[in-house]
PDB file of C-alpha atoms in Angstrom:
ATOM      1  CA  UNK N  11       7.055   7.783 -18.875  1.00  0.00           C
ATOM      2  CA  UNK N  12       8.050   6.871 -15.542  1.00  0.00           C
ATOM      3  CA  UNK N  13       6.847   3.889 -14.057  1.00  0.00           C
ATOM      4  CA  UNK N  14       4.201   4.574 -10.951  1.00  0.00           C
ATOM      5  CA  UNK N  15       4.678   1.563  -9.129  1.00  0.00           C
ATOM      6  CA  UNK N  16       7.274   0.689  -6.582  1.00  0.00           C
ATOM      7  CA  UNK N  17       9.096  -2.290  -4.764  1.00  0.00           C
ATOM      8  CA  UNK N  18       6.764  -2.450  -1.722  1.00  0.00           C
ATOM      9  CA  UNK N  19       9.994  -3.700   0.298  1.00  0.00           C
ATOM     10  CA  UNK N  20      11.868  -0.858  -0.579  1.00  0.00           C
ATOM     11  CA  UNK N  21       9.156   1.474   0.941  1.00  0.00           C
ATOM     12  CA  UNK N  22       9.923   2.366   4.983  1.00  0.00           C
ATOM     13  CA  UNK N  23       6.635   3.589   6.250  1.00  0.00           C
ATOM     14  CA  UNK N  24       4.706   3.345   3.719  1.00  0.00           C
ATOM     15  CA  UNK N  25       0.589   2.630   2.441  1.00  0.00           C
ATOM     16  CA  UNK N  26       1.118  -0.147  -0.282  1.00  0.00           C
ATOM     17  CA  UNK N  27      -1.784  -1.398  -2.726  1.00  0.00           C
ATOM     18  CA  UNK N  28      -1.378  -3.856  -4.985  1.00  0.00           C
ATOM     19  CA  UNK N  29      -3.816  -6.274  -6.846  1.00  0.00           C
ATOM     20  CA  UNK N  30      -4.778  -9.472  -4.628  1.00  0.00           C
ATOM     21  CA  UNK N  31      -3.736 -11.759  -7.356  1.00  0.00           C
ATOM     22  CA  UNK N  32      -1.250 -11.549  -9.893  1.00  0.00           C
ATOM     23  CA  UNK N  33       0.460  -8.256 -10.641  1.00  0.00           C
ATOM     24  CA  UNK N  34      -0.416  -4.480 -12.040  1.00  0.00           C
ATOM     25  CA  UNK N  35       1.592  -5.163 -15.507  1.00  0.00           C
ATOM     26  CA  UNK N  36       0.100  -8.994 -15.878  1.00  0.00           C
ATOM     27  CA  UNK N  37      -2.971 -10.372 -15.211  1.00  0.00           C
ATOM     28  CA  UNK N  38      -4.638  -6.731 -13.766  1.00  0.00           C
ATOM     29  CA  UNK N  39      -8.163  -5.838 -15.544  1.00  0.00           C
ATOM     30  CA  UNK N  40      -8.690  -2.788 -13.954  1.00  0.00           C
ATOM     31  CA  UNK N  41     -11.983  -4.533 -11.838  1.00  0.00           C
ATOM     32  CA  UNK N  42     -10.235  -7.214  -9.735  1.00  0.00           C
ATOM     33  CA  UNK N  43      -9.951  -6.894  -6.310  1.00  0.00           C
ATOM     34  CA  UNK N  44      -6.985  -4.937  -5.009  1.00  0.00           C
ATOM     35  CA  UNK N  45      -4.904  -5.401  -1.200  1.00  0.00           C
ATOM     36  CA  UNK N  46      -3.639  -2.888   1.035  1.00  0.00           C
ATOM     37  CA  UNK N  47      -1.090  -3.180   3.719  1.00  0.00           C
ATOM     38  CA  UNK N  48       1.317  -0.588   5.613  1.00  0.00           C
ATOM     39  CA  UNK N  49       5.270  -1.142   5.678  1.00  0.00           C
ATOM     40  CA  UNK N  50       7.600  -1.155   8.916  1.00  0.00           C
ATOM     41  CA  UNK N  51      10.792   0.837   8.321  1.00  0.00           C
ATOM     42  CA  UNK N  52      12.642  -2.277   7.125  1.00  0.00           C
ATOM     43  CA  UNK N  53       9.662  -2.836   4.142  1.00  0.00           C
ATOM     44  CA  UNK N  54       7.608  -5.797   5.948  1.00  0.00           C
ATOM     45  CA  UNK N  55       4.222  -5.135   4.619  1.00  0.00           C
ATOM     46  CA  UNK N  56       1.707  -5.292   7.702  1.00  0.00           C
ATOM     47  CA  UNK N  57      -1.998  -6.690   5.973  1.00  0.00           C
ATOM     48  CA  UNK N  58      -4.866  -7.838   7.071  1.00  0.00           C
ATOM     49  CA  UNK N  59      -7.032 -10.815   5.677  1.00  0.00           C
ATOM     50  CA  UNK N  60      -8.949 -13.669   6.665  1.00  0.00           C
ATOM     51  CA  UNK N  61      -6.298 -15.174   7.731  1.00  0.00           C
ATOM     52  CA  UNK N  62      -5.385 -12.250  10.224  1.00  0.00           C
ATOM     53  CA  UNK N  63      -2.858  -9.742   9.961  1.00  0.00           C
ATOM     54  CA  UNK N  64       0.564 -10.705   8.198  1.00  0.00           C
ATOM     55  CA  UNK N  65       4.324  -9.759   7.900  1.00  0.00           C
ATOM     56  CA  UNK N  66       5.030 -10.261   4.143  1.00  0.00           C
ATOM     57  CA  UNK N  67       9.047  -9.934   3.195  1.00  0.00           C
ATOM     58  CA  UNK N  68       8.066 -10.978   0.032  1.00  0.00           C
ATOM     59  CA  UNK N  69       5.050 -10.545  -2.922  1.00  0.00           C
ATOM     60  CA  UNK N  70       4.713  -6.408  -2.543  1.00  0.00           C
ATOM     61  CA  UNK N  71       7.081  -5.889  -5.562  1.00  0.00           C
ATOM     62  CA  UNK N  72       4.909  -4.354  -7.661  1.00  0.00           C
ATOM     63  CA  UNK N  73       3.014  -2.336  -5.847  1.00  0.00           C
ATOM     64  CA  UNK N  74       1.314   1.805  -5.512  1.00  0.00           C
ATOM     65  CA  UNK N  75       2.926   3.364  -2.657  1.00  0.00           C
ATOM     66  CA  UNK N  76       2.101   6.288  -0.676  1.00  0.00           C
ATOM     67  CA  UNK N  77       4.565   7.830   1.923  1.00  0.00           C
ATOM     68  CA  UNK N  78       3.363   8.520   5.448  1.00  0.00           C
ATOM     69  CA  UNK N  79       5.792  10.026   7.282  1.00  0.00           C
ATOM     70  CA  UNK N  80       7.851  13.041   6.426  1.00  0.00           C
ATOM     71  CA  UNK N  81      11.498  12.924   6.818  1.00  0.00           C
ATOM     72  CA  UNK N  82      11.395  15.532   9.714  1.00  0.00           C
ATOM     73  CA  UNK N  83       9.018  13.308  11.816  1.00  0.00           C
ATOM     74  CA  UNK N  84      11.978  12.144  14.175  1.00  0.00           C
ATOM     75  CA  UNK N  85      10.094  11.060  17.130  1.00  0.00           C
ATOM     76  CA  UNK N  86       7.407   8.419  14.657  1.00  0.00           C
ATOM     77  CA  UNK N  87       9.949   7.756  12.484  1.00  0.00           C
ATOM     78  CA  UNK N  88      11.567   6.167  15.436  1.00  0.00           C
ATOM     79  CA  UNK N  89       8.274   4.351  17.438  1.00  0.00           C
ATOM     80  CA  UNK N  90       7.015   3.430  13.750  1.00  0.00           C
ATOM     81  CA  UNK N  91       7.485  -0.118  13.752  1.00  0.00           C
ATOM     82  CA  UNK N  92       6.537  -0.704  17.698  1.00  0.00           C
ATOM     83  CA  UNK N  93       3.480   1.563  16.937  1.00  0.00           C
ATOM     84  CA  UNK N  94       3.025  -0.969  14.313  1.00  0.00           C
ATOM     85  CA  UNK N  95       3.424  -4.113  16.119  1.00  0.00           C
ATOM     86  CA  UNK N  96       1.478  -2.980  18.871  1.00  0.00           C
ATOM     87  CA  UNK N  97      -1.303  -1.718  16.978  1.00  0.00           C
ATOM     88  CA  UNK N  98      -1.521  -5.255  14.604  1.00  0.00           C
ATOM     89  CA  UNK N  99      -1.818  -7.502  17.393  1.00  0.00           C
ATOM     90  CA  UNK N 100      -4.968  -5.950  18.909  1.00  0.00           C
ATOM     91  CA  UNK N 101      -7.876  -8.064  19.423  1.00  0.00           C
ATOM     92  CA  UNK N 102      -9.681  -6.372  16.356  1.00  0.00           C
ATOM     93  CA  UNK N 103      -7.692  -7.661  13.856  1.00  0.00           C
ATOM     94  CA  UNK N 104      -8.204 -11.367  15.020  1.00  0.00           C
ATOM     95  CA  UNK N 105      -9.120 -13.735  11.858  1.00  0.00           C
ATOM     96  CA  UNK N 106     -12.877 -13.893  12.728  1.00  0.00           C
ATOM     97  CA  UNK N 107     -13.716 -10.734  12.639  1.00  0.00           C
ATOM     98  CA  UNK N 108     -12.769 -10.132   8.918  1.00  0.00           C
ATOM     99  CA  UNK N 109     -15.619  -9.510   6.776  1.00  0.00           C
ATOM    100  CA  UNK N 110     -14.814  -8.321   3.324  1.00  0.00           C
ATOM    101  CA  UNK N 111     -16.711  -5.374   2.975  1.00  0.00           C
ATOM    102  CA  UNK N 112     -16.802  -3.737   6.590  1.00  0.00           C
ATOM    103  CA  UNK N 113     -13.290  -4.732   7.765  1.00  0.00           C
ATOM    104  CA  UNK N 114     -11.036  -5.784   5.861  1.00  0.00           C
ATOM    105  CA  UNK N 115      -7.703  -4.888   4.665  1.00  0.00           C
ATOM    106  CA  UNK N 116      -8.286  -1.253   3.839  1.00  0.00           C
ATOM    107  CA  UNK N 117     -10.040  -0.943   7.624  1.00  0.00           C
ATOM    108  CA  UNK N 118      -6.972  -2.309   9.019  1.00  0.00           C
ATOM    109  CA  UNK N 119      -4.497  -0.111   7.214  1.00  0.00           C
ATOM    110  CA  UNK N 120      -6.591   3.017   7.593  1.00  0.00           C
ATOM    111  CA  UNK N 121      -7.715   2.464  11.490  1.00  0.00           C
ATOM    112  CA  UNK N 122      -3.658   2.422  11.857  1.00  0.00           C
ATOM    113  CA  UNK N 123      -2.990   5.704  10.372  1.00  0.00           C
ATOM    114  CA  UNK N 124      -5.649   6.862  11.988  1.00  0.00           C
ATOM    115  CA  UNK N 125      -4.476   6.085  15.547  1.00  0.00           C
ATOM    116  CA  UNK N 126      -1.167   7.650  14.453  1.00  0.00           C
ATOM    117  CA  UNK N 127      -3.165  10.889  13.542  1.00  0.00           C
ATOM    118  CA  UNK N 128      -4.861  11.169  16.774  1.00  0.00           C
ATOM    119  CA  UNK N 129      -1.842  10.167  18.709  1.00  0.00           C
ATOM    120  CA  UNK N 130      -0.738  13.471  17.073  1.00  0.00           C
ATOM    121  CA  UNK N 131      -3.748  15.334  18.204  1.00  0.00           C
ATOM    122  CA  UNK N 132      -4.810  16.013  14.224  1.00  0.00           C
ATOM    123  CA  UNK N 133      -7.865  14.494  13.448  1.00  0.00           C
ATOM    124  CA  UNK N 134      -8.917  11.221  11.997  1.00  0.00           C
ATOM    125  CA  UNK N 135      -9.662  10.914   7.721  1.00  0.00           C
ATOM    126  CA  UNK N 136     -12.813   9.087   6.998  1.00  0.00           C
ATOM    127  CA  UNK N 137     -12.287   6.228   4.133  1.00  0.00           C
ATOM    128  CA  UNK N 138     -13.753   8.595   1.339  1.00  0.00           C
ATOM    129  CA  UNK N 139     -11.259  11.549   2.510  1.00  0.00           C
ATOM    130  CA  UNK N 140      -8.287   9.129   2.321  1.00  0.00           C
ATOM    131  CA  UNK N 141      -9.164   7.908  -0.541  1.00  0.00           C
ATOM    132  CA  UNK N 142      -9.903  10.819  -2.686  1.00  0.00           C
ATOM    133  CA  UNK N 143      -6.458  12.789  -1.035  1.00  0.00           C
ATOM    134  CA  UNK N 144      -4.025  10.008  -1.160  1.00  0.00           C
ATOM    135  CA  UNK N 145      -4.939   6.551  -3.136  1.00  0.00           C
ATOM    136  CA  UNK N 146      -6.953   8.155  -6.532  1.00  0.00           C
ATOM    137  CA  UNK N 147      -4.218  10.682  -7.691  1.00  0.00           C
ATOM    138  CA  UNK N 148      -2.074   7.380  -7.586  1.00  0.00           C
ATOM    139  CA  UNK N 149      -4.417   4.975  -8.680  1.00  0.00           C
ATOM    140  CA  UNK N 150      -5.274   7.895 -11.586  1.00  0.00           C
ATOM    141  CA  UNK N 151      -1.527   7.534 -12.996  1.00  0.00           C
ATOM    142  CA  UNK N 152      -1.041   3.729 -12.695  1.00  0.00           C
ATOM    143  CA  UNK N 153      -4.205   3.323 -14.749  1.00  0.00           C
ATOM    144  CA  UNK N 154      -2.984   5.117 -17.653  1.00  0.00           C
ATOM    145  CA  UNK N 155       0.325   3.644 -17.244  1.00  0.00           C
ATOM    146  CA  UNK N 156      -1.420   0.082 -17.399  1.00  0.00           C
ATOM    147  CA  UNK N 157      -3.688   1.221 -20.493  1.00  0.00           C
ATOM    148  CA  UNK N 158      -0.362   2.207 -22.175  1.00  0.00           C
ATOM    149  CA  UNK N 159       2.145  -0.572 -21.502  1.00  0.00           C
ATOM    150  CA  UNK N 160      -1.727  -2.903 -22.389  1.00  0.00           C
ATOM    151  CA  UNK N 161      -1.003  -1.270 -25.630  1.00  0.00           C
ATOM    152  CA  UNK N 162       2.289  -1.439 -26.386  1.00  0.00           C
ATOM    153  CA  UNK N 163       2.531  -4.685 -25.885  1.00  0.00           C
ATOM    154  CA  UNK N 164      -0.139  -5.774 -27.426  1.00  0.00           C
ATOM    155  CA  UNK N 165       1.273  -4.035 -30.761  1.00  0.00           C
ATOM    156  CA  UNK N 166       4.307  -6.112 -30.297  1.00  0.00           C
ATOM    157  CA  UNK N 167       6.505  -3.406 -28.832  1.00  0.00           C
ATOM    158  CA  UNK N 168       9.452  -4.525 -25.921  1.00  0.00           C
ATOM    159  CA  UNK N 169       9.395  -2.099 -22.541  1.00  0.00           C
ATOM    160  CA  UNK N 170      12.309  -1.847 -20.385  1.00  0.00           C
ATOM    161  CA  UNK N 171      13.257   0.491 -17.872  1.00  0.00           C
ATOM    162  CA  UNK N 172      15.342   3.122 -17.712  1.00  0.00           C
ATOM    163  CA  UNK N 173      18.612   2.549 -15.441  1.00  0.00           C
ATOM    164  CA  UNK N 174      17.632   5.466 -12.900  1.00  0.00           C
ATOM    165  CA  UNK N 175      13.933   3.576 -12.721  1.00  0.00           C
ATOM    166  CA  UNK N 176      15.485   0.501 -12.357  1.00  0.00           C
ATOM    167  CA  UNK N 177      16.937   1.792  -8.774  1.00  0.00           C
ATOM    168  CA  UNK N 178      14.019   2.998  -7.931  1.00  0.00           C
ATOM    169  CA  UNK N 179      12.042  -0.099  -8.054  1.00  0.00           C
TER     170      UNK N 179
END
């Protein structure tokens, strides 16, 4: 069974979600609270907390990841990261206007693909859309993943990857 979660850094241009403490495969329950964020083309994760927004190198190794751009996007592929930048240091992202329910990581990473969607003259996805198209047909396969490895190990059983899923993480 492969394994549905990636090394954020590994990701270019990607929507990462991970849990905001610990790990999927440790201390995950299933009902914690989870972080989003949105990789440059070199795998900084771009997120957004109370804190402001951040340019992780590191803590995104285990992580759900969702491509954005397709590999025949030349002209984004190439403003990605200044898109990026530019968008992250806007005056709506400043620390004090966090809120953890009405923006908040997911607002940040969303609002971002958003203004790459109507820089392309397609239209914006509400949170709901996103969410149902993109994050719950991944979120669907790391939960059984979880349940199963859960139960492996709890029966005493030893899981290691395969060499080919080692490269991918």
């Amino acid at each position: 069974l492969p394994s549905p979660f990636r090394h954020g850094h590994r990701q270019p241009r990607a929507f990462l979600l991970r849990p905001t403490a610990g790990t999927f495969l440790g201390e995950y329950d299933g009902k914690s609270d989870l972080h989003v964020g949105i990789t440059n083309s070199n795998g900084v994760v771009y997120n957004y907390n109370t804190e402001g927004v951040h340019r992780a190198e590191t803590g995104w190794e285990q992580c759900i990841s969702i491509p954005l751009v397709q590999p025949d996007m030349f002209g984004l592929l190439q403003q990605w990261d200044k898109l990026l930048e530019e968008f992250s240091v806007g005056e709506a992202w400043l620390p004090h206007r966090y809120e953890e329910h009405d923006h908040n990581c997911y607002t940040y990473a969303l609002a971002f693909i958003n203004s790459i969607l109507t820089a392309q003259g397609k239209r914006p996805m509400s949170k709901s859309e996103f969410t149902e198209k993109f994050v719950i047909p991944q979120t669907k396969k790391a939960s059984k993943y979880i349940t199963l490895h859960q139960a492996l190990t709890a029966n005493d059983f030893y899981i290691v990857p395969l060499p080919e899923q080692e490269k991918q993480c």
